């Protein structure tokens, strides 16, 4: 194998390694975003449940007032 071929192969390998590192960083960023979205979703579900419980309690109180 000639020196120029070895150098071309080394350059391609360097680019491949650089690309792998970029993909690893991108993957880590995407995982962080996914974690953030999952936390936000859990908070919204919790708030929704709280609102639902409050509305159900108000409806129950209104029904109780109708019967008096």
Coordinates of C-alpha atoms in Angstrom, one line a residue:
X1 CA 0.0 0.0 0.0
X2 CA 1.4 3.4 -1.0
X3 CA 2.0 6.2 1.5
X4 CA -0.8 8.3 -0.2
X5 CA -3.3 5.4 0.2
X6 CA -2.3 5.0 3.8
X7 CA -2.7 8.7 4.4
X8 CA -6.1 8.7 2.6
X9 CA -7.2 5.8 4.8
X10 CA -6.0 7.5 7.9
X11 CA -7.9 10.7 6.9
X12 CA -11.1 8.7 6.4
X13 CA -10.6 7.0 9.7
X14 CA -10.1 10.4 11.4
X15 CA -13.3 11.6 9.8
X16 CA -15.2 8.5 10.9
X17 CA -14.0 8.9 14.5
X18 CA -14.9 12.6 14.5
X19 CA -18.4 11.7 13.1
X20 CA -18.8 9.0 15.8
X21 CA -18.0 11.6 18.5
X22 CA -20.5 14.0 17.1
X23 CA -23.1 11.3 17.0
X24 CA -22.4 10.5 20.7
X25 CA -22.7 14.1 21.7
X26 CA -26.0 14.4 19.7
X27 CA -27.3 11.3 21.3
X28 CA -26.5 12.6 24.7
X29 CA -28.2 15.9 24.0
X30 CA -31.3 14.0 22.6
X31 CA -31.4 11.8 25.7
X32 CA -31.3 15.0 27.9
X33 CA -34.1 16.5 25.9
X34 CA -36.1 13.3 26.3
X35 CA -35.6 13.3 30.0
X36 CA -36.6 17.0 30.2
X37 CA -39.8 16.3 28.2
X38 CA -40.6 13.3 30.3
X39 CA -40.3 15.4 33.5
X40 CA -42.4 18.1 32.0
X41 CA -45.0 15.5 30.9
X42 CA -45.1 14.0 34.4
X43 CA -45.6 17.5 35.9
X44 CA -48.4 18.2 33.5
X45 CA -50.1 14.9 34.2
X46 CA -49.9 15.7 37.9
X47 CA -51.4 19.1 37.4
X48 CA -54.1 17.7 35.3
X49 CA -55.0 15.1 37.9
X50 CA -55.0 17.8 40.6
X51 CA -57.4 20.0 38.5
X52 CA -59.6 17.0 37.8
X53 CA -59.8 16.1 41.5
X54 CA -60.7 19.7 42.3
X55 CA -63.4 19.9 39.7
X56 CA -64.9 16.5 40.8
X57 CA -64.9 17.8 44.4
X58 CA -66.7 21.0 43.3
X59 CA -69.3 19.0 41.3
X60 CA -69.9 16.8 44.4
X61 CA -70.4 19.9 46.6
X62 CA -72.8 21.4 44.0
X63 CA -74.8 18.2 43.9
X64 CA -74.9 18.1 47.7
X65 CA -76.2 21.7 47.7
X66 CA -79.0 20.7 45.2
X67 CA -80.2 18.0 47.6
X68 CA -80.6 20.4 50.5

